[in-house]
Amino acid sequence: MGRQGRLLPSLICILPPPRPPLLLPSPNRCCTAPCAVPLRLAALDSQRWESHRAGAGGMPAPNGSRMEVTAECWELEPALGDRDVTPKGAPPQAERHEEALMAELSELVQKVVKSSSWWERHGVDVSILACSFLLLPAGLLCLRSSQAIPFLAGVLTLGVVHHTLTVKGSHLASHNALTESKSWSKVWAIFFIELCSAFTVEQATYNHVKIHHGYTNVIGLGDSSTWKLPFLNRYVYMFIAPLSVPILTPLVALGLYCHYWLLLHVSGFQSSWSALLCMLLTRSLLAHPYIHVNIFQHIGLPMFAADRKPKRIHLMSLGVLNLPRNILLDWSFGHSLISCHVEHHLFPSLSDNMCLKIKPIVSQYLKQKKLPYNEDTYASRLRLFLQRYEELMVHAPPITELVGIQ
């Protein structure tokens, strides 16, 4: 059987990650400590919130348990959208208390960063990206084989390499987390975002860094609404629609043409159609977890109005969720998109490895301050999303009901 006959249609070219939506934790799922994340923070009345903001204790969950917490962005300067973020009528002492929390956590994290070596700050992640480049020739050569096992090994290798460069690489580059040199940061941003992925650096920075990170779960801004397709059936959206992502890749993307050229001239594909099918197959290899991760980590968590959102430390602890560690996804997507997403939203300029290193400090600090530290499993998120698809993705309540803090 020819190479064309073995190829399966497939999926996804990963874009520079605009930060996606999160699902509500299931009622029986807990944070790292014995406390359930509330399913409906929107039901909290203003008195509870004000007492929480004033440091009068943890925010009660519907079952009476308490949530855990997180802290703020690595840069100590105010992030975009971090001004005028306290709900109207909040006392000045509450604002000072929140700012003090973020400053205290930032100081703890800064101590860890300063005491870390270059290898810990950047070397680990740079090495992963370098290994991916080194695996590229092996994957392309495996595709020359007419035998099934080597051919499939080539597809698997190219699929992982593709997602590592386009997701992990472009994500770190968009946050200037690959190097401390401003000049080299610009070079890597152009390379990973514009060459390996599909958009311009300006688009990626604006959509992901300035909007999604500046206004996480703020309605109409950073609420990741672009990931919602309410006209699709839940099973179509979750399991079939991801296969269309590579087809939506802009045809002007240089990386797309490079991929096509390599398949023809290195892997030995004899026709354009067989090369295009192989591209779809490799690019769709991790499309489903990519889409799932983007919706699991924000959709369904508390949403806010732009003029009534809490300060950053509360915004990120309430509206961001961590998934468990996974070898394949940790390598291809990075810790900051999987098990350290809360840490990443609080300190976005840190590399994946540094997010992993500060995770115990952040989680412990948020728990001590009785702030939410949301964590749940992939399977639980998937089950919850399928069960509540209509509510979360189709019949989303209006903004007055979505706003978690009145």
Tab-separated table of C-alpha atoms in Angstrom:
chain	number	residue	atom	x	y	z
A	1	MET	CA	0.000	0.000	0.000
A	2	GLY	CA	1.341	3.458	-0.902
A	3	ARG	CA	2.155	6.179	1.579
A	4	GLN	CA	-0.968	8.092	0.572
A	5	GLY	CA	-3.192	5.170	1.508
A	6	ARG	CA	-1.799	5.054	5.017
A	7	LEU	CA	-2.329	8.704	5.825
A	8	LEU	CA	-5.310	9.686	7.909
A	9	PRO	CA	-7.009	13.053	7.621
A	10	SER	CA	-6.352	15.291	10.590
A	11	LEU	CA	-5.852	18.340	12.438
A	12	ILE	CA	-4.204	21.127	13.980
A	13	CYS	CA	-1.698	23.829	13.451
A	14	ILE	CA	-1.216	25.406	16.814
A	15	LEU	CA	-1.376	29.129	16.992
A	16	PRO	CA	0.345	31.333	19.472
A	17	PRO	CA	-1.896	30.667	22.392
A	18	PRO	CA	-4.562	33.251	23.038
A	19	ARG	CA	-5.522	32.366	26.541
A	20	PRO	CA	-8.638	30.200	26.665
A	21	PRO	CA	-11.619	29.543	28.881
A	22	LEU	CA	-11.968	27.410	31.981
A	23	LEU	CA	-14.614	25.040	33.177
A	24	LEU	CA	-16.201	24.966	36.575
A	25	PRO	CA	-14.656	22.470	38.913
A	26	SER	CA	-16.992	19.617	39.626
A	27	PRO	CA	-18.702	19.637	43.018
A	28	ASN	CA	-16.716	16.693	44.298
A	29	ARG	CA	-13.305	17.866	43.084
A	30	CYS	CA	-10.974	19.527	45.537
A	31	CYS	CA	-8.096	21.922	45.448
A	32	THR	CA	-4.701	20.820	46.696
A	33	ALA	CA	-6.036	21.177	50.209
A	34	PRO	CA	-9.351	19.827	51.491
A	35	CYS	CA	-11.600	22.442	49.954
A	36	ALA	CA	-13.943	22.416	47.002
A	37	VAL	CA	-13.962	25.198	44.426
A	38	PRO	CA	-17.390	26.828	44.447
A	39	LEU	CA	-19.535	26.048	41.488
A	40	ARG	CA	-21.301	29.371	41.564
A	41	LEU	CA	-19.274	32.279	42.828
A	42	ALA	CA	-21.844	34.437	41.104
A	43	ALA	CA	-24.171	33.548	43.954
A	44	LEU	CA	-21.896	35.187	46.503
A	45	ASP	CA	-23.464	38.305	47.896
A	46	SER	CA	-21.569	41.559	48.231
A	47	GLN	CA	-21.266	41.211	52.004
A	48	ARG	CA	-19.353	37.944	51.680
A	49	TRP	CA	-17.089	39.441	49.064
A	50	GLU	CA	-16.319	42.588	51.046
A	51	SER	CA	-15.490	40.524	54.119
A	52	HIS	CA	-13.261	38.319	51.975
A	53	ARG	CA	-11.505	41.311	50.432
A	54	ALA	CA	-10.936	42.848	53.840
A	55	GLY	CA	-9.116	39.706	54.934
A	56	ALA	CA	-11.873	38.434	57.206
A	57	GLY	CA	-11.368	34.851	56.152
A	58	GLY	CA	-11.654	32.535	53.200
A	59	MET	CA	-14.396	32.666	50.614
A	60	PRO	CA	-16.965	30.023	51.493
A	61	ALA	CA	-17.843	27.426	48.918
A	62	PRO	CA	-21.442	26.288	48.525
A	63	ASN	CA	-20.786	23.296	50.778
A	64	GLY	CA	-19.233	25.428	53.482
A	65	SER	CA	-15.632	24.543	52.705
A	66	ARG	CA	-13.011	27.132	51.854
A	67	MET	CA	-11.101	27.827	48.696
A	68	GLU	CA	-7.368	28.360	48.282
A	69	VAL	CA	-5.346	31.162	46.692
A	70	THR	CA	-2.773	32.562	44.313
A	71	ALA	CA	-0.711	35.674	43.708
A	72	GLU	CA	0.175	38.153	41.016
A	73	CYS	CA	2.234	38.828	37.969
A	74	TRP	CA	6.018	38.580	38.034
A	75	GLU	CA	6.468	42.138	36.941
A	76	LEU	CA	5.796	44.282	39.968
A	77	GLU	CA	4.526	47.089	37.766
A	78	PRO	CA	0.746	47.161	37.216
A	79	ALA	CA	-0.299	44.865	34.391
A	80	LEU	CA	-2.513	46.121	31.592
A	81	GLY	CA	-6.042	46.348	32.919
A	82	ASP	CA	-4.906	46.314	36.547
A	83	ARG	CA	-6.143	49.815	37.236
A	84	ASP	CA	-9.659	50.584	38.430
A	85	VAL	CA	-10.227	46.914	39.001
A	86	THR	CA	-11.744	46.993	42.457
A	87	PRO	CA	-15.559	46.750	42.628
A	88	LYS	CA	-17.225	50.077	43.205
A	89	GLY	CA	-17.609	51.017	46.823
A	90	ALA	CA	-14.721	48.876	48.069
A	91	PRO	CA	-12.962	50.526	51.025
A	92	PRO	CA	-9.399	51.841	50.465
A	93	GLN	CA	-8.046	49.477	53.114
A	94	ALA	CA	-9.333	46.523	51.107
A	95	GLU	CA	-7.417	47.741	48.060
A	96	ARG	CA	-4.271	48.215	50.116
A	97	HIS	CA	-4.695	44.747	51.574
A	98	GLU	CA	-4.897	43.185	48.093
A	99	GLU	CA	-1.887	45.124	46.870
A	100	ALA	CA	0.040	44.021	49.937
A	101	LEU	CA	-0.844	40.388	49.226
A	102	MET	CA	0.462	40.628	45.699
A	103	ALA	CA	3.596	42.453	46.749
A	104	GLU	CA	4.311	39.867	49.435
A	105	LEU	CA	3.884	36.950	47.059
A	106	SER	CA	5.972	38.695	44.395
A	107	GLU	CA	8.771	39.148	46.894
A	108	LEU	CA	8.712	35.452	47.769
A	109	VAL	CA	8.813	34.489	44.116
A	110	GLN	CA	11.538	37.003	43.306
A	111	LYS	CA	13.782	35.464	45.952
A	112	VAL	CA	13.402	32.057	44.311
A	113	VAL	CA	14.099	33.455	40.849
A	114	LYS	CA	17.211	35.340	41.969
A	115	SER	CA	18.592	32.247	43.672
A	116	SER	CA	18.001	30.090	40.573
A	117	SER	CA	20.650	29.353	37.968
A	118	TRP	CA	20.379	30.234	34.276
A	119	TRP	CA	19.715	26.551	33.619
A	120	GLU	CA	16.651	26.667	35.865
A	121	ARG	CA	15.430	30.029	34.583
A	122	HIS	CA	15.849	29.346	30.869
A	123	GLY	CA	18.125	26.402	30.110
A	124	VAL	CA	15.653	23.591	30.699
A	125	ASP	CA	13.046	24.995	28.334
A	126	VAL	CA	15.615	26.029	25.724
A	127	SER	CA	16.951	22.460	25.788
A	128	ILE	CA	13.483	21.017	25.194
A	129	LEU	CA	13.022	23.264	22.166
A	130	ALA	CA	16.504	22.389	20.910
A	131	CYS	CA	15.770	18.651	21.244
A	132	SER	CA	12.632	19.167	19.198
A	133	PHE	CA	14.666	20.686	16.381
A	134	LEU	CA	17.106	17.778	16.537
A	135	LEU	CA	14.230	15.295	16.266
A	136	LEU	CA	12.874	16.982	13.153
A	137	PRO	CA	15.255	15.293	10.641
A	138	ALA	CA	14.618	11.870	12.190
A	139	GLY	CA	10.864	12.324	11.849
A	140	LEU	CA	11.132	13.455	8.237
A	141	LEU	CA	13.357	10.496	7.322
A	142	CYS	CA	11.021	7.999	9.018
A	143	LEU	CA	8.271	9.167	6.659
A	144	ARG	CA	10.318	7.888	3.726
A	145	SER	CA	9.723	4.303	4.875
A	146	SER	CA	7.114	2.146	3.170
A	147	GLN	CA	6.665	0.115	6.363
A	148	ALA	CA	3.912	0.992	8.795
A	149	ILE	CA	5.846	1.169	12.081
A	150	PRO	CA	8.637	3.534	10.953
A	151	PHE	CA	6.106	5.655	9.077
A	152	LEU	CA	3.848	6.002	12.131
A	153	ALA	CA	6.907	6.760	14.274
A	154	GLY	CA	7.653	9.609	11.883
A	155	VAL	CA	4.099	10.933	12.167
A	156	LEU	CA	4.254	10.797	15.969
A	157	THR	CA	7.662	12.485	16.060
A	158	LEU	CA	6.654	15.295	13.704
A	159	GLY	CA	3.370	15.787	15.548
A	160	VAL	CA	5.105	16.256	18.905
A	161	VAL	CA	7.808	18.452	17.364
A	162	HIS	CA	5.198	20.607	15.647
A	163	HIS	CA	3.214	21.222	18.819
A	164	THR	CA	6.306	21.817	20.926
A	165	LEU	CA	7.537	24.536	18.578
A	166	THR	CA	4.167	26.136	17.848
A	167	VAL	CA	2.617	25.931	21.315
A	168	LYS	CA	5.412	25.846	23.873
A	169	GLY	CA	7.865	27.855	21.767
A	170	SER	CA	5.455	30.557	20.650
A	171	HIS	CA	3.892	30.836	24.106
A	172	LEU	CA	7.221	31.378	25.858
A	173	ALA	CA	8.352	33.734	23.109
A	174	SER	CA	5.196	35.843	23.385
A	175	HIS	CA	6.022	36.421	27.083
A	176	ASN	CA	9.762	37.003	26.475
A	177	ALA	CA	10.442	34.037	28.752
A	178	LEU	CA	13.123	32.363	26.626
A	179	THR	CA	15.911	34.809	27.376
A	180	GLU	CA	16.668	37.902	29.419
A	181	SER	CA	18.029	39.705	26.350
A	182	LYS	CA	15.510	42.075	24.786
A	183	SER	CA	17.139	41.769	21.371
A	184	TRP	CA	17.099	37.977	21.377
A	185	SER	CA	13.545	37.990	22.732
A	186	LYS	CA	12.453	39.822	19.584
A	187	VAL	CA	14.309	37.332	17.394
A	188	TRP	CA	12.761	34.295	19.093
A	189	ALA	CA	9.318	35.892	19.007
A	190	ILE	CA	9.527	36.347	15.240
A	191	PHE	CA	10.904	32.844	14.751
A	192	PHE	CA	8.438	30.888	16.897
A	193	ILE	CA	5.328	33.005	16.363
A	194	GLU	CA	5.636	34.089	12.744
A	195	LEU	CA	7.698	31.266	11.223
A	196	CYS	CA	6.714	28.200	13.240
A	197	SER	CA	3.178	29.336	13.986
A	198	ALA	CA	0.700	31.384	11.997
A	199	PHE	CA	0.353	34.959	13.227
A	200	THR	CA	2.352	38.119	13.563
A	201	VAL	CA	4.121	38.981	16.797
A	202	GLU	CA	1.877	42.040	17.174
A	203	GLN	CA	-1.300	39.961	16.904
A	204	ALA	CA	-0.064	37.334	19.330
A	205	THR	CA	1.141	39.861	21.878
A	206	TYR	CA	-2.028	41.920	21.746
A	207	ASN	CA	-4.518	39.039	21.854
A	208	HIS	CA	-2.747	36.856	24.365
A	209	VAL	CA	-0.508	39.009	26.540
A	210	LYS	CA	-2.360	42.326	26.647
A	211	ILE	CA	-5.958	41.173	26.429
A	212	HIS	CA	-6.157	37.640	27.800
A	213	HIS	CA	-3.624	38.152	30.585
A	214	GLY	CA	-4.620	41.734	31.311
A	215	TYR	CA	-8.332	40.924	31.481
A	216	THR	CA	-8.567	37.239	32.375
A	217	ASN	CA	-12.230	36.174	32.472
A	218	VAL	CA	-13.456	39.734	31.978
A	219	ILE	CA	-16.546	39.690	29.778
A	220	GLY	CA	-15.962	41.037	26.293
A	221	LEU	CA	-12.186	41.243	26.725
A	222	GLY	CA	-10.268	38.302	28.156
A	223	ASP	CA	-13.139	35.839	28.512
A	224	SER	CA	-11.839	33.559	25.728
A	225	SER	CA	-15.170	33.753	23.912
A	226	THR	CA	-13.410	32.973	20.621
A	227	TRP	CA	-13.225	29.352	21.783
A	228	LYS	CA	-17.001	29.082	22.008
A	229	LEU	CA	-18.988	27.648	19.091
A	230	PRO	CA	-22.502	27.386	20.530
A	231	PHE	CA	-24.035	26.273	17.220
A	232	LEU	CA	-22.181	22.947	17.434
A	233	ASN	CA	-23.306	19.833	19.245
A	234	ARG	CA	-21.222	19.105	22.349
A	235	TYR	CA	-19.708	15.940	20.891
A	236	VAL	CA	-18.997	17.592	17.556
A	237	TYR	CA	-17.306	20.499	19.321
A	238	MET	CA	-15.244	18.343	21.670
A	239	PHE	CA	-14.193	15.514	19.369
A	240	ILE	CA	-14.646	16.486	15.712
A	241	ALA	CA	-14.277	20.266	15.407
A	242	PRO	CA	-10.612	20.249	16.551
A	243	LEU	CA	-9.743	18.428	13.326
A	244	SER	CA	-10.560	21.592	11.390
A	245	VAL	CA	-7.990	23.779	13.128
A	246	PRO	CA	-5.141	23.166	10.630
A	247	ILE	CA	-7.466	24.042	7.778
A	248	LEU	CA	-8.081	27.436	9.381
A	249	THR	CA	-4.368	28.228	9.478
A	250	PRO	CA	-3.645	31.348	7.415
A	251	LEU	CA	-2.243	30.306	4.036
A	252	VAL	CA	0.358	33.049	4.322
A	253	ALA	CA	2.020	31.286	7.242
A	254	LEU	CA	5.635	30.671	6.258
A	255	GLY	CA	5.896	27.622	8.495
A	256	LEU	CA	3.119	25.984	6.495
A	257	TYR	CA	5.108	26.221	3.267
A	258	CYS	CA	8.302	25.036	4.966
A	259	HIS	CA	6.484	21.977	6.268
A	260	TYR	CA	5.083	21.234	2.830
A	261	TRP	CA	8.472	21.666	1.126
A	262	LEU	CA	10.230	19.348	3.594
A	263	LEU	CA	7.659	16.601	3.063
A	264	LEU	CA	8.150	16.759	-0.697
A	265	HIS	CA	11.935	17.086	-0.828
A	266	VAL	CA	13.107	15.251	2.317
A	267	SER	CA	10.396	12.721	3.083
A	268	GLY	CA	9.901	11.898	-0.590
A	269	PHE	CA	6.167	12.380	-1.000
A	270	GLN	CA	5.268	12.081	-4.669
A	271	SER	CA	2.107	14.185	-4.775
A	272	SER	CA	0.835	17.394	-3.268
A	273	TRP	CA	-2.260	15.695	-1.861
A	274	SER	CA	-0.292	13.056	0.023
A	275	ALA	CA	1.952	15.763	1.520
A	276	LEU	CA	-1.059	17.851	2.554
A	277	LEU	CA	-2.723	14.837	4.174
A	278	CYS	CA	0.441	14.126	6.128
A	279	MET	CA	0.555	17.741	7.264
A	280	LEU	CA	-3.004	17.475	8.540
A	281	LEU	CA	-2.197	14.234	10.327
A	282	THR	CA	0.842	15.535	12.175
A	283	ARG	CA	-0.717	18.906	12.981
A	284	SER	CA	-3.846	17.270	14.374
A	285	LEU	CA	-1.990	14.853	16.629
A	286	LEU	CA	-2.529	16.913	19.790
A	287	ALA	CA	-5.354	19.123	18.569
A	288	HIS	CA	-7.935	17.672	20.931
A	289	PRO	CA	-5.976	18.236	24.157
A	290	TYR	CA	-4.983	21.672	22.882
A	291	ILE	CA	-8.619	22.737	22.476
A	292	HIS	CA	-9.650	20.979	25.689
A	293	VAL	CA	-6.923	22.592	27.776
A	294	ASN	CA	-7.905	26.006	26.467
A	295	ILE	CA	-11.516	25.627	27.570
A	296	PHE	CA	-10.904	23.647	30.767
A	297	GLN	CA	-8.767	26.328	32.372
A	298	HIS	CA	-11.119	29.325	32.201
A	299	ILE	CA	-14.650	28.603	30.934
A	300	GLY	CA	-17.111	28.097	33.743
A	301	LEU	CA	-15.010	29.846	36.355
A	302	PRO	CA	-16.133	33.248	37.698
A	303	MET	CA	-16.538	35.972	35.069
A	304	PHE	CA	-16.381	39.711	35.678
A	305	ALA	CA	-17.416	43.036	34.204
A	306	ALA	CA	-14.555	45.293	33.149
A	307	ASP	CA	-15.440	47.966	35.727
A	308	ARG	CA	-16.125	45.522	38.553
A	309	LYS	CA	-13.346	42.964	38.431
A	310	PRO	CA	-11.218	42.309	41.515
A	311	LYS	CA	-7.537	43.074	41.902
A	312	ARG	CA	-5.101	40.864	40.024
A	313	ILE	CA	-4.314	38.394	42.788
A	314	HIS	CA	-7.999	37.643	43.272
A	315	LEU	CA	-8.766	37.755	39.556
A	316	MET	CA	-6.178	35.104	38.763
A	317	SER	CA	-6.876	32.891	41.750
A	318	LEU	CA	-10.593	32.894	40.952
A	319	GLY	CA	-10.484	32.589	37.168
A	320	VAL	CA	-7.602	30.210	36.430
A	321	LEU	CA	-7.239	26.466	36.931
A	322	ASN	CA	-4.369	23.958	36.933
A	323	LEU	CA	-4.502	20.483	35.408
A	324	PRO	CA	-2.348	17.559	36.628
A	325	ARG	CA	1.105	16.966	35.214
A	326	ASN	CA	1.275	14.904	32.018
A	327	ILE	CA	4.557	13.892	30.382
A	328	LEU	CA	3.405	14.375	26.792
A	329	LEU	CA	1.525	17.637	27.370
A	330	ASP	CA	4.210	19.027	29.688
A	331	TRP	CA	6.765	18.524	26.934
A	332	SER	CA	4.620	19.756	24.030
A	333	PHE	CA	2.626	22.560	25.691
A	334	GLY	CA	4.747	23.431	28.725
A	335	HIS	CA	4.058	23.501	32.468
A	336	SER	CA	2.657	27.020	32.290
A	337	LEU	CA	-0.219	25.786	30.115
A	338	ILE	CA	-0.908	22.572	32.044
A	339	SER	CA	-0.048	22.119	35.729
A	340	CYS	CA	1.187	25.662	36.481
A	341	HIS	CA	-1.384	27.808	34.713
A	342	VAL	CA	-2.272	29.705	37.891
A	343	GLU	CA	1.409	30.478	38.480
A	344	HIS	CA	1.790	31.528	34.858
A	345	HIS	CA	-1.099	34.002	35.035
A	346	LEU	CA	0.338	35.520	38.195
A	347	PHE	CA	3.928	35.656	36.886
A	348	PRO	CA	3.675	35.428	33.072
A	349	SER	CA	7.288	36.329	32.286
A	350	LEU	CA	8.636	33.210	34.023
A	351	SER	CA	9.617	30.170	31.983
A	352	ASP	CA	7.784	26.864	32.228
A	353	ASN	CA	10.465	25.373	34.461
A	354	MET	CA	10.410	28.363	36.819
A	355	CYS	CA	6.617	28.198	37.042
A	356	LEU	CA	7.030	24.605	38.149
A	357	LYS	CA	9.666	25.612	40.699
A	358	ILE	CA	7.564	28.354	42.307
A	359	LYS	CA	4.378	26.289	42.325
A	360	PRO	CA	4.778	25.044	45.951
A	361	ILE	CA	5.359	28.615	47.127
A	362	VAL	CA	2.357	30.024	45.273
A	363	SER	CA	-0.020	27.238	46.280
A	364	GLN	CA	1.046	27.393	49.921
A	365	TYR	CA	0.759	31.168	50.031
A	366	LEU	CA	-2.727	31.194	48.545
A	367	LYS	CA	-3.871	28.513	50.939
A	368	GLN	CA	-2.490	30.427	53.888
A	369	LYS	CA	-4.354	33.549	52.773
A	370	LYS	CA	-7.562	31.564	52.168
A	371	LEU	CA	-7.678	32.389	48.461
A	372	PRO	CA	-8.707	29.952	45.713
A	373	TYR	CA	-6.116	27.651	44.159
A	374	ASN	CA	-8.112	25.789	41.540
A	375	GLU	CA	-6.995	22.332	40.406
A	376	ASP	CA	-8.844	19.475	38.748
A	377	THR	CA	-8.163	16.435	36.571
A	378	TYR	CA	-8.464	16.296	32.794
A	379	ALA	CA	-11.111	13.562	32.998
A	380	SER	CA	-13.174	15.515	35.516
A	381	ARG	CA	-13.051	18.651	33.379
A	382	LEU	CA	-14.071	16.713	30.290
A	383	ARG	CA	-16.958	15.063	32.086
A	384	LEU	CA	-18.161	18.338	33.588
A	385	PHE	CA	-17.961	20.150	30.282
A	386	LEU	CA	-19.968	17.481	28.480
A	387	GLN	CA	-22.576	17.500	31.228
A	388	ARG	CA	-22.955	21.289	31.342
A	389	TYR	CA	-22.215	22.125	27.713
A	390	GLU	CA	-25.576	23.819	27.138
A	391	GLU	CA	-25.158	26.054	30.160
A	392	LEU	CA	-21.512	26.957	29.608
A	393	MET	CA	-21.250	27.177	25.837
A	394	VAL	CA	-24.728	27.556	24.356
A	395	HIS	CA	-27.065	29.306	26.802
A	396	ALA	CA	-24.467	31.442	28.527
A	397	PRO	CA	-26.187	33.795	30.998
A	398	PRO	CA	-26.083	37.557	30.319
A	399	ILE	CA	-23.308	39.643	31.767
A	400	THR	CA	-25.305	40.653	34.837
A	401	GLU	CA	-25.510	36.991	35.807
A	402	LEU	CA	-21.988	36.094	34.739
A	403	VAL	CA	-20.338	38.733	36.865
A	404	GLY	CA	-19.106	36.950	39.947
A	405	ILE	CA	-18.784	40.020	42.159
A	406	GLN	CA	-21.582	42.513	42.491
